[in-house]
Coordinates of N, CA and C in Angstrom, one line a residue:
X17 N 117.9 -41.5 -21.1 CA 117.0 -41.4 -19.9 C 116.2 -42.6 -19.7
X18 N 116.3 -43.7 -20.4 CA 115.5 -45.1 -20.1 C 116.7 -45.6 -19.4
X19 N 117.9 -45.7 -19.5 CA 118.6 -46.9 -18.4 C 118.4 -46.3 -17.2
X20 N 119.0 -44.6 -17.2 CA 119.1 -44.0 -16.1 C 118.3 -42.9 -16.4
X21 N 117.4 -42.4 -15.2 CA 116.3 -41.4 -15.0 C 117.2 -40.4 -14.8
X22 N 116.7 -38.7 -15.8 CA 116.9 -38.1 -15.8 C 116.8 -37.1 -14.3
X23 N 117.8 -36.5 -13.5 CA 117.4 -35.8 -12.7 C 116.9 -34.4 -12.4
X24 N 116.2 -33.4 -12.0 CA 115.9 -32.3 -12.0 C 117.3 -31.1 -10.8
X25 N 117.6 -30.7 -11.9 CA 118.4 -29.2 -11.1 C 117.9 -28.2 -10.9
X26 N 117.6 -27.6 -9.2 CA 117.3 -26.4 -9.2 C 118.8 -25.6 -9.5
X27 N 118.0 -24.5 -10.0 CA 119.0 -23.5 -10.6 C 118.2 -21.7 -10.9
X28 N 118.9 -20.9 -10.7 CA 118.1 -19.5 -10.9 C 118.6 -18.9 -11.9
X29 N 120.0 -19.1 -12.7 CA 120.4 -18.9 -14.1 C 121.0 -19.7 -14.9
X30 N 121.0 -19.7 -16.2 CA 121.4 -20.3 -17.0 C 122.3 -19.7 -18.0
X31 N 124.0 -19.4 -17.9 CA 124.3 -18.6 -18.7 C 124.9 -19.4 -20.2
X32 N 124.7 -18.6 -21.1 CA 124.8 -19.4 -22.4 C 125.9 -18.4 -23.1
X33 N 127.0 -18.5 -23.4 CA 128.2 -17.8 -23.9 C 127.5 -16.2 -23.5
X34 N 127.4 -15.1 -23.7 CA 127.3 -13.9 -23.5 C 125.7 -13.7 -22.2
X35 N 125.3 -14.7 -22.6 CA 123.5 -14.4 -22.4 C 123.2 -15.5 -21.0
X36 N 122.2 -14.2 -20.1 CA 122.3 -15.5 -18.7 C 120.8 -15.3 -18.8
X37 N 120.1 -16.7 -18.3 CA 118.6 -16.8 -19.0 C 118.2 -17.0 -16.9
X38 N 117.1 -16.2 -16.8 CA 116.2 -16.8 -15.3 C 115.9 -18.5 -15.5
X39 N 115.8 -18.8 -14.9 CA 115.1 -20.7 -15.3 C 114.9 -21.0 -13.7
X40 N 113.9 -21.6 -13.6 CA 113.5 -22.4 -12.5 C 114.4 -23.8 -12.1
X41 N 115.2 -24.3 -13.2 CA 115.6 -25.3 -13.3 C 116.2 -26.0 -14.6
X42 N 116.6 -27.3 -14.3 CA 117.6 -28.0 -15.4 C 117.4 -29.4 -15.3
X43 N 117.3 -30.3 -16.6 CA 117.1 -31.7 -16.4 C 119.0 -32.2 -16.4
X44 N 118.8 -32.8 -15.7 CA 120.7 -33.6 -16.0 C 120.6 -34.9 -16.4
X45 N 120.7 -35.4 -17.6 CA 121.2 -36.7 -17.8 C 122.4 -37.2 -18.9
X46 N 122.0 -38.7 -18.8 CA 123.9 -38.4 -19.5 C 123.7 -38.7 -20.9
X47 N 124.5 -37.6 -21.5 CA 124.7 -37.7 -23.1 C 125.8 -38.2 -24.1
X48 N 126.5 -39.1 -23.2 CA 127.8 -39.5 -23.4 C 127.7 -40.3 -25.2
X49 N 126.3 -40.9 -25.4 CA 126.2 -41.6 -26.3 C 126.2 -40.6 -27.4
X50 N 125.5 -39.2 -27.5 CA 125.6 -38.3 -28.8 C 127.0 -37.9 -29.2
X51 N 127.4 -38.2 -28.5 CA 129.4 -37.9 -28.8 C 129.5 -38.8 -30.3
X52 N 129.4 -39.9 -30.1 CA 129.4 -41.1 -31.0 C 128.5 -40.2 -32.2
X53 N 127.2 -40.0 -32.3 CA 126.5 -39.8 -33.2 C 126.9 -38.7 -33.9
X54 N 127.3 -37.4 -33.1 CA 127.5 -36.0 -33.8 C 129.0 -35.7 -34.1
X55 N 129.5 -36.8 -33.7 CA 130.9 -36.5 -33.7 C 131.9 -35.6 -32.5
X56 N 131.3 -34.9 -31.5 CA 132.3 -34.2 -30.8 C 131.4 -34.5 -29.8
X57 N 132.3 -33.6 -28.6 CA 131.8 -33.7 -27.5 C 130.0 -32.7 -27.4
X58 N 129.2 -33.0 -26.3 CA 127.8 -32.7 -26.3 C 127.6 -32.0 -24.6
X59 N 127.6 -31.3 -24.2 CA 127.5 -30.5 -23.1 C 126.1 -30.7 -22.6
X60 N 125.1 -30.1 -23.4 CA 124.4 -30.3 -23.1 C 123.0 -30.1 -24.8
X61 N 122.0 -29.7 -24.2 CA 120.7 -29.4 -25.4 C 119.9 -28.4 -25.0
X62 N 120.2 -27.2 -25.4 CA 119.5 -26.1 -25.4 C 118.1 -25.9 -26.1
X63 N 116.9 -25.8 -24.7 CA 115.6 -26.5 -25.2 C 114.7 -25.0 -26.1
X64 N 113.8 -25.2 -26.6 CA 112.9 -24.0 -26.8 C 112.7 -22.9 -25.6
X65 N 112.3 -23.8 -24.7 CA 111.6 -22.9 -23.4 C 113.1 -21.9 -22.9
X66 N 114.4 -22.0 -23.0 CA 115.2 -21.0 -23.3 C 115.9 -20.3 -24.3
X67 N 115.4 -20.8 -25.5 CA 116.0 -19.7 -26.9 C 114.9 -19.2 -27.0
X68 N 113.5 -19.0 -26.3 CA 112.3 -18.3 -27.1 C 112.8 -17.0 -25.7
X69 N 113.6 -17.5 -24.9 CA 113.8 -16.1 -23.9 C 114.5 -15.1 -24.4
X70 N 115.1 -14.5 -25.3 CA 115.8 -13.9 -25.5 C 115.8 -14.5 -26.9
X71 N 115.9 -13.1 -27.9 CA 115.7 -12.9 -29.2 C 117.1 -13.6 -29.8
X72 N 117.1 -14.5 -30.6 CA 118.1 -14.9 -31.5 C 118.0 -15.7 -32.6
X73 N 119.1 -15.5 -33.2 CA 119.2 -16.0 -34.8 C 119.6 -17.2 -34.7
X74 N 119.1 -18.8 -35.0 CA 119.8 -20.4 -34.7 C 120.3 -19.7 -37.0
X75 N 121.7 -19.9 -37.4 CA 121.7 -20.1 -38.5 C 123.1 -21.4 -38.6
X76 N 121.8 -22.5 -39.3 CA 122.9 -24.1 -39.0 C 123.6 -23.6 -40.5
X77 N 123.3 -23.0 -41.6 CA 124.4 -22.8 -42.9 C 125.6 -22.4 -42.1
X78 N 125.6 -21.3 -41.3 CA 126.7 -20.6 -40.6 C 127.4 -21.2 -39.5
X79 N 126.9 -22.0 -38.6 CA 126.9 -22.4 -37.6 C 126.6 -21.4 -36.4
X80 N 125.8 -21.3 -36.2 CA 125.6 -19.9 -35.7 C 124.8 -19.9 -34.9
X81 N 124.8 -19.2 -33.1 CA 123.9 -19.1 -32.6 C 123.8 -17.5 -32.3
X82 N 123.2 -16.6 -32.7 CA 123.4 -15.0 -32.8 C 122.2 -14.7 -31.7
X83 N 122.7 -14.1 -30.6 CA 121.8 -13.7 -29.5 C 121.1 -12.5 -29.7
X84 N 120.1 -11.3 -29.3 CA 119.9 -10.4 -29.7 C 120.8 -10.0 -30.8
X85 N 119.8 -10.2 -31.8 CA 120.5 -9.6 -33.3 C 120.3 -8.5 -33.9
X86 N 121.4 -7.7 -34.3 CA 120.9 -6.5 -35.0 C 120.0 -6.0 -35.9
X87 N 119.0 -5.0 -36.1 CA 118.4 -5.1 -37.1 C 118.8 -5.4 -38.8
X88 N 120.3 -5.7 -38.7 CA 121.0 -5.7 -39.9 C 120.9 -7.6 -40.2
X89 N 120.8 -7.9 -39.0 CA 120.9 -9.7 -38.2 C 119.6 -9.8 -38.5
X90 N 118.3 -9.1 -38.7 CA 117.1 -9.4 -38.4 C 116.6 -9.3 -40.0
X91 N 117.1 -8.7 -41.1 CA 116.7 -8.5 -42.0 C 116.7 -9.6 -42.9
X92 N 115.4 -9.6 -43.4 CA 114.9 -10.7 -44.6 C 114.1 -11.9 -44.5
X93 N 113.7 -12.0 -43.1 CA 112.9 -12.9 -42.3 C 111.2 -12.2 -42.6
X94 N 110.9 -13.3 -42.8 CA 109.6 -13.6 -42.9 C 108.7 -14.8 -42.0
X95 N 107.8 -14.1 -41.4 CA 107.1 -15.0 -40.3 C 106.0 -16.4 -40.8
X96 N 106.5 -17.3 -40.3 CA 105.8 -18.9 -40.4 C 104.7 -18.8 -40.1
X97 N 103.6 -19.4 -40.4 CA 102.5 -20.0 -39.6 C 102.9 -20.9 -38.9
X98 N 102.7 -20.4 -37.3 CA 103.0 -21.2 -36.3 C 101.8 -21.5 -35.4
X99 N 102.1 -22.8 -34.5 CA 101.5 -22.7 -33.2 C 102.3 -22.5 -32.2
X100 N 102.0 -22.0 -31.2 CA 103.2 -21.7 -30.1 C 102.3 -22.4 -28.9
X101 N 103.4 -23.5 -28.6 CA 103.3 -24.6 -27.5 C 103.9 -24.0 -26.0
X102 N 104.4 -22.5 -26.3 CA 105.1 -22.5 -24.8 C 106.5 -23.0 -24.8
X103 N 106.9 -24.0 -24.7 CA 108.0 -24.4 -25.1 C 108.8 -25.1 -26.5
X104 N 107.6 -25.4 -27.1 CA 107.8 -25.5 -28.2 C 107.0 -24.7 -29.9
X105 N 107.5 -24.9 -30.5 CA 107.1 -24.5 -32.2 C 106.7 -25.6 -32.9
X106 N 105.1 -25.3 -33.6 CA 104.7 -26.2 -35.0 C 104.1 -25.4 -36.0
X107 N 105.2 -25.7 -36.8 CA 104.7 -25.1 -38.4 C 103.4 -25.5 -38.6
X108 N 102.2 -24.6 -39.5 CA 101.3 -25.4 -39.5 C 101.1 -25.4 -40.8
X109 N 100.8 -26.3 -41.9 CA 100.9 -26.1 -43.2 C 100.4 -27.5 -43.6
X110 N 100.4 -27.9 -45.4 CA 99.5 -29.0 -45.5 C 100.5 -29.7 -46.2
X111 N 100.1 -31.3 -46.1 CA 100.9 -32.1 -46.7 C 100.6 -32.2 -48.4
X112 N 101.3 -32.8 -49.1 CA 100.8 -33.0 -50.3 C 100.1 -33.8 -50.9
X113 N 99.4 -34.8 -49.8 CA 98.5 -35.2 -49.5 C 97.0 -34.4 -49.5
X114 N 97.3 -33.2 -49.4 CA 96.3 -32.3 -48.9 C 95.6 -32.3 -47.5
X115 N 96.5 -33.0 -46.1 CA 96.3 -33.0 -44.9 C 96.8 -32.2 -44.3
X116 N 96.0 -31.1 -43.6 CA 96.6 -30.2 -42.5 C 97.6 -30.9 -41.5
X117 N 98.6 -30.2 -41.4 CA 99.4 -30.8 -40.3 C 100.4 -29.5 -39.5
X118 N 100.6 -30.1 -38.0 CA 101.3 -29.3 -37.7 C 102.9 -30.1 -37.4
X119 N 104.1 -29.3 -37.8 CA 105.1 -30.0 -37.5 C 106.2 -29.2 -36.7
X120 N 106.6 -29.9 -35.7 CA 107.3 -29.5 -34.4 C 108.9 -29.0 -35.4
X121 N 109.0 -28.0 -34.7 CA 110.3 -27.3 -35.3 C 111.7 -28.0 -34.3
X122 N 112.5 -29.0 -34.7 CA 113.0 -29.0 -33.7 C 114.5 -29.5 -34.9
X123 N 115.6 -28.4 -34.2 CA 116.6 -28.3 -35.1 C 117.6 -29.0 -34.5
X124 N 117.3 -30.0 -33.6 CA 118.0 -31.2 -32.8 C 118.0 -32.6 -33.2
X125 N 117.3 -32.6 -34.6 CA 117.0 -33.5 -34.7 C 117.9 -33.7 -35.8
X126 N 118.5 -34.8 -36.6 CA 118.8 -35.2 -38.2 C 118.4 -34.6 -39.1
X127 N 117.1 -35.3 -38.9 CA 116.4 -35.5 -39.9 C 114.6 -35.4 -39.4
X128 N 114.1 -34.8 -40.9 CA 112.5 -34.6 -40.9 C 112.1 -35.7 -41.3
X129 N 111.2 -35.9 -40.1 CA 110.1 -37.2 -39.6 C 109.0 -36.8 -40.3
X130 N 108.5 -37.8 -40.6 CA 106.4 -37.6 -41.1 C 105.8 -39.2 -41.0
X131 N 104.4 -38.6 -40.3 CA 103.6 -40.1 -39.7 C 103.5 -40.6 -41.8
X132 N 103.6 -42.3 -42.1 CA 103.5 -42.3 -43.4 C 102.1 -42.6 -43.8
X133 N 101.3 -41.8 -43.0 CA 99.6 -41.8 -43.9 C 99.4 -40.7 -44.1
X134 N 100.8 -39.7 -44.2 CA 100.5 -38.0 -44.4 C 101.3 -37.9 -45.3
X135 N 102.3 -38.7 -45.7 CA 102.9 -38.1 -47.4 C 103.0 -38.9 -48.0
X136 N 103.4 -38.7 -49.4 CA 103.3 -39.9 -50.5 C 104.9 -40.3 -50.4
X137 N 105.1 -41.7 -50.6 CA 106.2 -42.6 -50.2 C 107.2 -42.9 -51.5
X138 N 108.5 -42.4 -51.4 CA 109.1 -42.2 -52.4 C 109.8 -44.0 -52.8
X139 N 110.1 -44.6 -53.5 CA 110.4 -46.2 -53.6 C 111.7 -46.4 -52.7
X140 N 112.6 -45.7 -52.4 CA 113.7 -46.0 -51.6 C 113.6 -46.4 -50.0
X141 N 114.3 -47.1 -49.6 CA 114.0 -47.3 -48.1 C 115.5 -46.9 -47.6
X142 N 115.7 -46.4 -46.6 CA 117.0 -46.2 -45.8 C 117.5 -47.1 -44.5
X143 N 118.2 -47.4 -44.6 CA 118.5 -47.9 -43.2 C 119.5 -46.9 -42.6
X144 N 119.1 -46.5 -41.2 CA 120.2 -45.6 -40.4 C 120.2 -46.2 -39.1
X145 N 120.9 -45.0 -38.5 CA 121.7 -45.5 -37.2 C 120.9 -44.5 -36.3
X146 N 120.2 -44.3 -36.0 CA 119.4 -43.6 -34.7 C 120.0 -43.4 -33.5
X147 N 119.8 -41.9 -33.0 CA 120.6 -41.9 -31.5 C 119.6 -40.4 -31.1
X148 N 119.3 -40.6 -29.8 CA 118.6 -39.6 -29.6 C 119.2 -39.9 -27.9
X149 N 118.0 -38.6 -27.4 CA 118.4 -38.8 -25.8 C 118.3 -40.0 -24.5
X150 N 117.5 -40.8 -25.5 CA 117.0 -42.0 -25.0 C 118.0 -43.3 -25.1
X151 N 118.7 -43.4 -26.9 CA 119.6 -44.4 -27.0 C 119.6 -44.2 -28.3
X152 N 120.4 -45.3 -28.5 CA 120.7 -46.1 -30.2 C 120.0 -47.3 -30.8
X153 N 119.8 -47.3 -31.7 CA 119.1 -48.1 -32.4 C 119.6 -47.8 -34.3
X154 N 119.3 -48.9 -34.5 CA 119.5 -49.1 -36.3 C 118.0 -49.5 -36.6
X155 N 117.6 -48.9 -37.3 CA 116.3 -48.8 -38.2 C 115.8 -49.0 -39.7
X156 N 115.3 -49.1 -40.1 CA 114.7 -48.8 -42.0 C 113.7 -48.4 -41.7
X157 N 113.5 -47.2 -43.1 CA 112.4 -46.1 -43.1 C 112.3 -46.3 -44.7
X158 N 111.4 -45.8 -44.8 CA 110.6 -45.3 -46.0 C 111.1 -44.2 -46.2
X159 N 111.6 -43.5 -47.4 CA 111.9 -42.2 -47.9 C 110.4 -41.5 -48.2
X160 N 110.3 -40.3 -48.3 CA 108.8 -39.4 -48.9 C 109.6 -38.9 -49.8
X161 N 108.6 -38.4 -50.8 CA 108.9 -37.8 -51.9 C 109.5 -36.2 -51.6
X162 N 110.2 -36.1 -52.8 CA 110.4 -34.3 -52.0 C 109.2 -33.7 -52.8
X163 N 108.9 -32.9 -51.8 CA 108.0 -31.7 -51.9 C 108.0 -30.4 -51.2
X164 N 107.6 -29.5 -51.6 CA 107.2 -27.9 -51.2 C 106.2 -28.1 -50.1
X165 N 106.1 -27.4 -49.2 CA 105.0 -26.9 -48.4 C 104.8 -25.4 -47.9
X166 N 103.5 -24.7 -47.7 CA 103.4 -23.6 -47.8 C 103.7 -23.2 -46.3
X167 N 104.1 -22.4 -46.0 CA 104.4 -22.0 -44.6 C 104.0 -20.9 -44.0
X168 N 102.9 -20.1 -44.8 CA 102.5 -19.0 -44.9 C 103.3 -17.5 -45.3
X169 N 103.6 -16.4 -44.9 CA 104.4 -15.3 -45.1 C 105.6 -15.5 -45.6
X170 N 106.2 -16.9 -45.1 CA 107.1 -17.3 -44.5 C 107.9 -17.9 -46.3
X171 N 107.2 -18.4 -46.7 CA 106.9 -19.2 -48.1 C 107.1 -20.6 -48.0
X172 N 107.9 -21.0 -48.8 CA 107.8 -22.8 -49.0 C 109.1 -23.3 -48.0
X173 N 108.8 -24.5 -47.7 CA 109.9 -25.2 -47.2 C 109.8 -26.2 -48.1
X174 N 111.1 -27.0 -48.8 CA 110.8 -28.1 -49.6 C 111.6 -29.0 -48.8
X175 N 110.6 -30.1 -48.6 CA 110.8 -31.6 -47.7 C 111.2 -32.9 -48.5
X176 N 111.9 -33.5 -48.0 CA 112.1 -35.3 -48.3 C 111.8 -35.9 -46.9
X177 N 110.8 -35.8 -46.2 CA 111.1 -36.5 -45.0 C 111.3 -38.2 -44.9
X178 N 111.8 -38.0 -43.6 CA 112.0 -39.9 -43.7 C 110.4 -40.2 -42.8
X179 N 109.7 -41.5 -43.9 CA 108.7 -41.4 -43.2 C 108.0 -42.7 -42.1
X180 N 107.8 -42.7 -41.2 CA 107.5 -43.2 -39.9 C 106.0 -44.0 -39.3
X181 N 106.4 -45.3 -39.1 CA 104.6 -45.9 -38.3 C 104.7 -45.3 -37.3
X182 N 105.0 -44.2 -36.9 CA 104.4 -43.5 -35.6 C 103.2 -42.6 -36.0
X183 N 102.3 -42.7 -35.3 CA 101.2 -41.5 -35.6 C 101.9 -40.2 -34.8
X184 N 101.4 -39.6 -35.6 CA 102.1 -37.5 -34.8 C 103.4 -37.9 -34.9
X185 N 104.0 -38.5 -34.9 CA 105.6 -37.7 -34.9 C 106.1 -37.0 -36.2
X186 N 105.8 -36.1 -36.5 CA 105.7 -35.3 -37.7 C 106.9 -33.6 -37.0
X187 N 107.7 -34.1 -37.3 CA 108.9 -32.8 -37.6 C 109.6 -32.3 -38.2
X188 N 109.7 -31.2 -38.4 CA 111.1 -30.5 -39.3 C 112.5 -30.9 -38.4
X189 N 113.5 -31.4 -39.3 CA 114.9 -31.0 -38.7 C 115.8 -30.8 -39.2
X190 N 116.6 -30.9 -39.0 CA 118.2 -29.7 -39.3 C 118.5 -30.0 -40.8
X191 N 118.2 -31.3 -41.3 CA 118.4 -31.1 -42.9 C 117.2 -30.5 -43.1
X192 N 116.1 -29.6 -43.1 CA 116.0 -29.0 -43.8 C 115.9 -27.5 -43.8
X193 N 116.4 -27.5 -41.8 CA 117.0 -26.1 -41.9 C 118.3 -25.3 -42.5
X194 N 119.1 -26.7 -42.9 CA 120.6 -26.2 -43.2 C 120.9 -25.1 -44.3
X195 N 119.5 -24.9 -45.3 CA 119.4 -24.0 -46.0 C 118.8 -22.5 -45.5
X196 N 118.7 -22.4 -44.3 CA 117.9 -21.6 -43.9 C 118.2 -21.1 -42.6
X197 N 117.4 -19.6 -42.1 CA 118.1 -19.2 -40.8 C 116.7 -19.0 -39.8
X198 N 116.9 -19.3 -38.7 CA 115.2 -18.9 -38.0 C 115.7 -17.6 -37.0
X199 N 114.7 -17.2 -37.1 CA 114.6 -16.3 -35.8 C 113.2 -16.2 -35.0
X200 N 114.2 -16.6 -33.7 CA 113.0 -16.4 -32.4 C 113.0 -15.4 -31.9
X201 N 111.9 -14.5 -31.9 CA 112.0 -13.9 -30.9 C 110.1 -13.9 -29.9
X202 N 110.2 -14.5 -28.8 CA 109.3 -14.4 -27.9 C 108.2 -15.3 -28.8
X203 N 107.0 -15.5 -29.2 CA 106.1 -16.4 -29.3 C 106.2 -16.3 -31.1
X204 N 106.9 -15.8 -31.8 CA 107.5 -15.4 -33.0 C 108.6 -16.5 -33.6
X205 N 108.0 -17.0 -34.5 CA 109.7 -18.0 -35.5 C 109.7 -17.0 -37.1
X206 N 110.3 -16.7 -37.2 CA 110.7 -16.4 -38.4 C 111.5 -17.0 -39.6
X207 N 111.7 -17.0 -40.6 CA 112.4 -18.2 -41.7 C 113.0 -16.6 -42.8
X208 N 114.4 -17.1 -42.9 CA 115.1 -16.3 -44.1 C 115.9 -17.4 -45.2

């Protein structure tokens, strides 16, 4: 969406294999570049502000997107300390640093980001290949140490984030959901 501006779709549903969501609307831009990155084709990115509508299980072990899930689907979940942004989710929990932080739940991403004046820096540096909605780029990062964090009811998540001179860009992603299943339902994340 930096070469070419994203455009706005009106629209009054949104159907998603079984499930049709109300929506005011739809952003359209082109994703032709995540093909390369994830390997297959990319339709589109199913945002927060429509999986918090309707109750479901995201489990990336399984590959799984489970829409209203059975109570049998719902069992073993335990609730995060969250903030609820409306359209988005932030764990809120402390670094091992001992800094409160909140981190945006976003299971579209690689890899878990952390600003690097919030964890301790592990000696390895990485170089990768970056692709998001915006573009590509090749990078080096700093590794963080792995560590535990408390997540409330919910219990620990244990992190290696890659860590980042951006201030706030602090998120969970899909490595370190892959051990794990969430459930949304309505202003609610849950972790099994």
């Amino acid at each position: 969406n930096v070469a070419t501006p994203p455009k706005f779709v009106e629209a009054k549903t949104l159907a998603v294999g079984e499930v049709a969501f109300a929506t005011k609307g739809l952003m359209a831009l082109d994703l032709a570049h995540l093909r390369r990155a994830v390997g297959q084709q990319v339709d589109g990115i199913l945002g927060m502000n429509h999986l918090r509508e309707n109750p479901c299980v995201i489990s990336l072990k399984r590959g799984k997107l489970i829409w209203d899930p059975s109570d049998g689907e719902r069992a073993g979940f335990h609730p995060l300390k969250v903030r609820d942004r409306g359209t988005t989710f932030e764990v809120l929990t402390v670094t091992p640093t001992g800094r409160p932080v909140a981190l945006l739940v976003d299971t579209g991403s690689t890899f878990t980001f952390m600003d690097e004046t919030l964890w301790p820096a592990a000696e390895e540096t990485v170089k990768m290949g970056t692709a998001d909605v915006n573009a590509r780029a090749e990078r080096s990062f700093r590794r963080g140490k792995t560590a535990a964090v408390d997540c409330g009811k919910g219990g620990k998540l244990t992190i290696a984030p890659v860590l980042t001179p951006e201030r706030n860009r602090n998120q969970l992603g899909s490595d370190v959901f892959r051990s794990h299943d969430l459930l949304i339902d309505g202003g609610r994340l849950e972790l099994r």
